[in-house]
Amino acid sequence: KNQVEQSPQSLIILEGKNCTLQCNYTVSPFSNLRWYKQDTGRGPVSLTIMTFSENTKSNGRYTATLDADTKQSSLHITASQLSDSASYICVVSERTSYDKVIFGPGTSLSVIP
Amino acid sequence: NAGVTQTPKFQVLKTGQSMTLQCAQDMNHEYMSWYRQDPGMGLRLIHYSVGAGITDQGEVPNGYNVSRSTTEDFPLRLLSAAPSQTSVYFCASSADMYNEQFFGPGTRLTVL
């Protein structure tokens, strides 16, 4: 069964520190992997999209990596800000069909002063 | 551009009532989807559409109907609300299956 797992479930860091969130998946055949940021009470917003051939993608202070061989991805946040407090969701798509999009449960990040 | 809009933001229903959640997008996207988000779980696909006049079921379609008469609108109908349908519902659109999805602000539904 296709699955997406994320760790940790939640994380608290001090403002200005870096952090890394993990995503492991078993989706096959693989199409792309996306990271979304979801603020409380809002819809998810796309941060990065990576295909099989890409292993790094940056969006400002957010850098996503992908190892398609081990089926692992990470999202690194540099110099965290209070506004980074949110849920970060890893989403993996199968190559075959639009409806085969698997959402991970998310990592809840709290950045404190 | 307004992006993806959803109405209402909040709704309380009694068991057995029916209602329609509205979703509209102004980006001329062909692909639209409805998801529900429950605590501790990833978003789950209810129904999706790859263009006007075309809809299909996702992972959890039971109890919901959709239609796509125009490119812009993709309403979700709850036929006979049940407490298990208490959730936050998100509509999303994208240009195609490989591009990023744009999500609406969500509708928080409570069924008593």
mmCIF file of C-alpha atoms in Angstrom:
data_model
loop_
_atom_site.group_PDB
_atom_site.id
_atom_site.type_symbol
_atom_site.label_atom_id
_atom_site.label_comp_id
_atom_site.label_asym_id
_atom_site.label_seq_id
_atom_site.Cartn_x
_atom_site.Cartn_y
_atom_site.Cartn_z
ATOM 1 C CA LYS A 1 0.000 0.000 0.000
ATOM 2 C CA ASN A 2 1.312 3.441 -0.934
ATOM 3 C CA GLN A 3 2.180 5.450 2.150
ATOM 4 C CA VAL A 4 3.840 8.681 3.162
ATOM 5 C CA GLU A 5 5.308 8.999 6.640
ATOM 6 C CA GLN A 6 6.687 12.139 8.240
ATOM 7 C CA SER A 7 8.876 12.737 11.237
ATOM 8 C CA PRO A 8 8.926 14.184 13.732
ATOM 9 C CA GLN A 9 5.227 14.561 14.430
ATOM 10 C CA SER A 10 5.911 17.893 16.105
ATOM 11 C CA LEU A 11 8.914 20.093 16.732
ATOM 12 C CA ILE A 12 9.667 23.181 18.789
ATOM 13 C CA ILE A 13 12.690 25.307 17.934
ATOM 14 C CA LEU A 14 14.057 28.709 18.919
ATOM 15 C CA GLU A 15 13.776 31.584 16.490
ATOM 16 C CA GLY A 16 16.874 31.825 14.320
ATOM 17 C CA LYS A 17 17.730 28.129 14.535
ATOM 18 C CA ASN A 18 17.719 25.679 11.648
ATOM 19 C CA CYS A 19 15.663 22.501 11.459
ATOM 20 C CA THR A 20 15.115 19.521 9.175
ATOM 21 C CA LEU A 21 11.894 17.650 8.619
ATOM 22 C CA GLN A 22 11.801 14.138 7.198
ATOM 23 C CA CYS A 23 9.529 12.334 4.759
ATOM 24 C CA ASN A 24 9.654 8.647 3.824
ATOM 25 C CA TYR A 25 7.411 7.174 1.179
ATOM 26 C CA THR A 26 6.567 3.895 -0.485
ATOM 27 C CA VAL A 27 4.663 5.335 -3.463
ATOM 28 C CA SER A 28 5.453 3.629 -6.745
ATOM 29 C CA PRO A 29 5.716 4.399 -9.590
ATOM 30 C CA PHE A 30 6.893 7.802 -8.456
ATOM 31 C CA SER A 31 5.965 11.014 -10.248
ATOM 32 C CA ASN A 32 6.816 13.920 -7.997
ATOM 33 C CA LEU A 33 7.185 14.984 -4.388
ATOM 34 C CA ARG A 34 5.865 18.236 -3.014
ATOM 35 C CA TRP A 35 6.250 20.056 0.253
ATOM 36 C CA TYR A 36 3.421 22.271 1.450
ATOM 37 C CA LYS A 37 3.160 24.717 4.338
ATOM 38 C CA GLN A 38 -0.188 24.940 6.093
ATOM 39 C CA ASP A 39 -0.833 27.748 8.548
ATOM 40 C CA THR A 40 -3.477 27.116 11.192
ATOM 41 C CA GLY A 41 -6.951 27.604 9.729
ATOM 42 C CA ARG A 42 -5.665 28.035 6.168
ATOM 43 C CA GLY A 43 -5.237 25.882 3.094
ATOM 44 C CA PRO A 44 -1.853 24.359 2.230
ATOM 45 C CA VAL A 45 0.549 26.461 0.163
ATOM 46 C CA SER A 46 3.122 24.889 -2.128
ATOM 47 C CA LEU A 47 6.803 25.302 -1.197
ATOM 48 C CA THR A 48 8.614 22.982 -3.626
ATOM 49 C CA ILE A 49 7.956 20.349 -6.266
ATOM 50 C CA MET A 50 10.599 17.784 -7.243
ATOM 51 C CA THR A 51 10.539 15.142 -9.936
ATOM 52 C CA PHE A 52 12.528 11.920 -10.049
ATOM 53 C CA SER A 53 15.582 13.559 -11.615
ATOM 54 C CA GLU A 54 15.834 16.427 -9.134
ATOM 55 C CA ASN A 55 17.534 15.997 -5.792
ATOM 56 C CA THR A 56 17.505 19.552 -4.446
ATOM 57 C CA LYS A 57 15.070 22.438 -4.756
ATOM 58 C CA SER A 58 15.140 25.714 -2.856
ATOM 59 C CA ASN A 59 12.530 28.345 -2.129
ATOM 60 C CA GLY A 60 14.039 31.125 -0.073
ATOM 61 C CA ARG A 61 14.975 29.734 3.355
ATOM 62 C CA TYR A 62 13.372 26.389 2.491
ATOM 63 C CA THR A 63 15.483 23.685 0.846
ATOM 64 C CA ALA A 64 14.045 20.301 -0.057
ATOM 65 C CA THR A 65 16.115 17.257 -0.925
ATOM 66 C CA LEU A 66 15.029 14.033 -2.566
ATOM 67 C CA ASP A 67 16.690 10.617 -2.668
ATOM 68 C CA ALA A 68 14.528 8.606 -5.032
ATOM 69 C CA ASP A 69 16.600 5.468 -4.462
ATOM 70 C CA THR A 70 15.915 5.350 -0.733
ATOM 71 C CA LYS A 71 12.514 7.057 -1.127
ATOM 72 C CA GLN A 72 13.347 9.761 1.357
ATOM 73 C CA SER A 73 12.974 13.528 1.313
ATOM 74 C CA SER A 74 13.848 16.252 3.754
ATOM 75 C CA LEU A 75 12.843 19.877 4.155
ATOM 76 C CA HIS A 76 15.496 22.104 5.710
ATOM 77 C CA ILE A 77 14.486 25.472 7.143
ATOM 78 C CA THR A 78 17.292 27.961 7.656
ATOM 79 C CA ALA A 79 17.284 30.796 10.194
ATOM 80 C CA SER A 80 13.753 30.084 11.342
ATOM 81 C CA GLN A 81 11.256 32.884 11.906
ATOM 82 C CA LEU A 82 8.124 33.034 14.036
ATOM 83 C CA SER A 83 6.082 32.989 10.819
ATOM 84 C CA ASP A 84 7.487 29.542 10.023
ATOM 85 C CA SER A 85 5.225 28.108 12.729
ATOM 86 C CA ALA A 86 2.905 25.862 10.730
ATOM 87 C CA SER A 87 2.287 22.305 9.633
ATOM 88 C CA TYR A 88 4.562 21.037 6.859
ATOM 89 C CA ILE A 89 3.071 18.405 4.618
ATOM 90 C CA CYS A 90 4.897 16.009 2.312
ATOM 91 C CA VAL A 91 2.876 14.893 -0.705
ATOM 92 C CA VAL A 92 3.887 12.167 -3.148
ATOM 93 C CA SER A 93 2.232 11.486 -6.503
ATOM 94 C CA GLU A 94 2.120 8.320 -8.526
ATOM 95 C CA ARG A 95 3.115 8.625 -12.138
ATOM 96 C CA THR A 96 0.046 6.978 -13.504
ATOM 97 C CA SER A 97 -2.942 8.950 -12.424
ATOM 98 C CA TYR A 98 -4.062 12.315 -11.103
ATOM 99 C CA ASP A 99 -5.943 10.787 -8.229
ATOM 100 C CA LYS A 100 -2.977 8.883 -6.853
ATOM 101 C CA VAL A 101 -1.740 11.703 -4.646
ATOM 102 C CA ILE A 102 -0.789 10.653 -1.137
ATOM 103 C CA PHE A 103 -0.599 13.250 1.617
ATOM 104 C CA GLY A 104 1.544 12.710 4.670
ATOM 105 C CA PRO A 105 0.115 13.547 8.116
ATOM 106 C CA GLY A 106 2.350 16.594 8.454
ATOM 107 C CA THR A 107 4.941 17.849 10.943
ATOM 108 C CA SER A 108 3.772 20.597 13.268
ATOM 109 C CA LEU A 109 6.549 23.169 13.730
ATOM 110 C CA SER A 110 6.493 25.791 16.460
ATOM 111 C CA VAL A 111 9.092 28.543 16.406
ATOM 112 C CA ILE A 112 9.382 30.329 19.736
ATOM 113 C CA PRO A 113 11.164 33.601 20.602
ATOM 114 C CA ASN B 1 -6.833 36.997 -9.154
ATOM 115 C CA ALA B 2 -8.833 35.639 -6.242
ATOM 116 C CA GLY B 3 -7.303 32.171 -6.695
ATOM 117 C CA VAL B 4 -9.458 29.432 -5.173
ATOM 118 C CA THR B 5 -12.454 30.563 -3.143
ATOM 119 C CA GLN B 6 -14.693 28.448 -0.932
ATOM 120 C CA THR B 7 -17.985 29.182 0.769
ATOM 121 C CA PRO B 8 -19.100 28.948 3.460
ATOM 122 C CA LYS B 9 -16.172 29.159 5.898
ATOM 123 C CA PHE B 10 -18.126 27.447 8.670
ATOM 124 C CA GLN B 11 -21.256 25.326 8.669
ATOM 125 C CA VAL B 12 -23.186 23.357 11.266
ATOM 126 C CA LEU B 13 -25.652 20.719 10.090
ATOM 127 C CA LYS B 14 -27.939 18.258 11.740
ATOM 128 C CA THR B 15 -27.727 14.593 10.848
ATOM 129 C CA GLY B 16 -29.670 13.924 7.667
ATOM 130 C CA GLN B 17 -29.529 17.456 6.289
ATOM 131 C CA SER B 18 -28.056 18.130 2.871
ATOM 132 C CA MET B 19 -25.927 21.025 1.697
ATOM 133 C CA THR B 20 -23.545 22.158 -1.009
ATOM 134 C CA LEU B 21 -20.024 23.424 -0.448
ATOM 135 C CA GLN B 22 -19.042 25.908 -3.128
ATOM 136 C CA CYS B 23 -15.656 26.117 -4.810
ATOM 137 C CA ALA B 24 -14.559 28.447 -7.582
ATOM 138 C CA GLN B 25 -11.241 29.269 -9.229
ATOM 139 C CA ASP B 26 -10.301 32.047 -11.622
ATOM 140 C CA MET B 27 -7.015 30.622 -12.948
ATOM 141 C CA ASN B 28 -8.562 28.647 -15.817
ATOM 142 C CA HIS B 29 -7.291 25.403 -14.285
ATOM 143 C CA GLU B 30 -8.564 22.151 -15.723
ATOM 144 C CA TYR B 31 -7.908 20.042 -12.648
ATOM 145 C CA MET B 32 -9.960 20.505 -9.490
ATOM 146 C CA SER B 33 -10.258 18.362 -6.372
ATOM 147 C CA TRP B 34 -12.044 18.106 -3.061
ATOM 148 C CA TYR B 35 -10.236 16.883 0.046
ATOM 149 C CA ARG B 36 -11.169 16.377 3.635
ATOM 150 C CA GLN B 37 -8.706 16.869 6.473
ATOM 151 C CA ASP B 38 -9.191 15.120 9.785
ATOM 152 C CA PRO B 39 -7.005 15.491 12.892
ATOM 153 C CA GLY B 40 -3.802 13.445 12.742
ATOM 154 C CA MET B 41 -4.408 12.337 9.166
ATOM 155 C CA GLY B 42 -3.260 13.511 5.783
ATOM 156 C CA LEU B 43 -5.695 15.115 3.381
ATOM 157 C CA ARG B 44 -7.824 12.509 1.645
ATOM 158 C CA LEU B 45 -9.230 12.894 -1.848
ATOM 159 C CA ILE B 46 -13.030 12.814 -2.093
ATOM 160 C CA HIS B 47 -13.702 13.584 -5.766
ATOM 161 C CA TYR B 48 -11.778 15.197 -8.567
ATOM 162 C CA SER B 49 -12.308 16.564 -12.052
ATOM 163 C CA VAL B 50 -9.903 16.798 -14.987
ATOM 164 C CA GLY B 51 -12.103 19.200 -16.931
ATOM 165 C CA ALA B 52 -15.626 20.498 -17.379
ATOM 166 C CA GLY B 53 -18.101 17.645 -17.619
ATOM 167 C CA ILE B 54 -15.640 15.061 -16.233
ATOM 168 C CA THR B 55 -15.579 13.894 -12.625
ATOM 169 C CA ASP B 56 -14.291 10.836 -10.829
ATOM 170 C CA GLN B 57 -14.117 9.359 -7.371
ATOM 171 C CA GLY B 58 -11.186 9.625 -5.043
ATOM 172 C CA GLU B 59 -10.317 7.676 -1.926
ATOM 173 C CA VAL B 60 -13.381 8.559 0.209
ATOM 174 C CA PRO B 61 -16.319 9.396 -2.108
ATOM 175 C CA ASN B 62 -19.214 7.829 -0.179
ATOM 176 C CA GLY B 63 -21.847 10.345 0.899
ATOM 177 C CA TYR B 64 -20.660 13.044 -1.505
ATOM 178 C CA ASN B 65 -21.574 14.077 -5.036
ATOM 179 C CA VAL B 66 -19.882 16.507 -7.403
ATOM 180 C CA SER B 67 -20.505 18.062 -10.788
ATOM 181 C CA ARG B 68 -18.399 20.236 -13.094
ATOM 182 C CA SER B 69 -20.553 22.192 -15.476
ATOM 183 C CA THR B 70 -17.986 24.974 -15.952
ATOM 184 C CA THR B 71 -14.204 25.209 -15.718
ATOM 185 C CA GLU B 72 -14.500 27.657 -12.824
ATOM 186 C CA ASP B 73 -16.887 25.897 -10.438
ATOM 187 C CA PHE B 74 -16.712 22.559 -8.654
ATOM 188 C CA PRO B 75 -19.397 22.218 -5.952
ATOM 189 C CA LEU B 76 -19.435 19.372 -3.432
ATOM 190 C CA ARG B 77 -22.809 18.074 -2.266
ATOM 191 C CA LEU B 78 -23.449 16.251 0.966
ATOM 192 C CA LEU B 79 -26.512 14.147 0.348
ATOM 193 C CA SER B 80 -27.497 13.232 3.915
ATOM 194 C CA ALA B 81 -25.029 14.545 6.469
ATOM 195 C CA ALA B 82 -23.619 12.179 9.083
ATOM 196 C CA PRO B 83 -21.434 12.944 12.136
ATOM 197 C CA SER B 84 -18.567 11.089 10.396
ATOM 198 C CA GLN B 85 -18.531 13.881 7.827
ATOM 199 C CA THR B 86 -17.471 16.412 10.451
ATOM 200 C CA SER B 87 -14.197 17.655 9.000
ATOM 201 C CA VAL B 88 -12.429 20.497 7.259
ATOM 202 C CA TYR B 89 -12.973 20.453 3.509
ATOM 203 C CA PHE B 90 -10.486 21.887 1.034
ATOM 204 C CA CYS B 91 -10.929 22.528 -2.650
ATOM 205 C CA ALA B 92 -7.838 22.673 -4.853
ATOM 206 C CA SER B 93 -7.047 23.394 -8.478
ATOM 207 C CA SER B 94 -4.048 22.934 -10.760
ATOM 208 C CA ALA B 95 -3.174 23.431 -14.397
ATOM 209 C CA ASP B 96 -2.419 19.743 -14.814
ATOM 210 C CA MET B 97 -1.480 16.689 -12.779
ATOM 211 C CA TYR B 98 2.188 17.618 -12.602
ATOM 212 C CA ASN B 99 1.963 21.180 -11.373
ATOM 213 C CA GLU B 100 1.362 22.616 -7.963
ATOM 214 C CA GLN B 101 -2.091 22.629 -6.528
ATOM 215 C CA PHE B 102 -3.628 25.836 -5.219
ATOM 216 C CA PHE B 103 -5.869 25.334 -2.216
ATOM 217 C CA GLY B 104 -8.848 27.300 -1.020
ATOM 218 C CA PRO B 105 -9.155 28.522 2.592
ATOM 219 C CA GLY B 106 -11.306 25.553 3.632
ATOM 220 C CA THR B 107 -14.790 24.969 5.008
ATOM 221 C CA ARG B 108 -15.101 23.741 8.574
ATOM 222 C CA LEU B 109 -18.167 21.495 8.773
ATOM 223 C CA THR B 110 -19.721 20.139 11.944
ATOM 224 C CA VAL B 111 -22.515 17.561 11.792
ATOM 225 C CA LEU B 112 -24.473 17.112 15.001
#
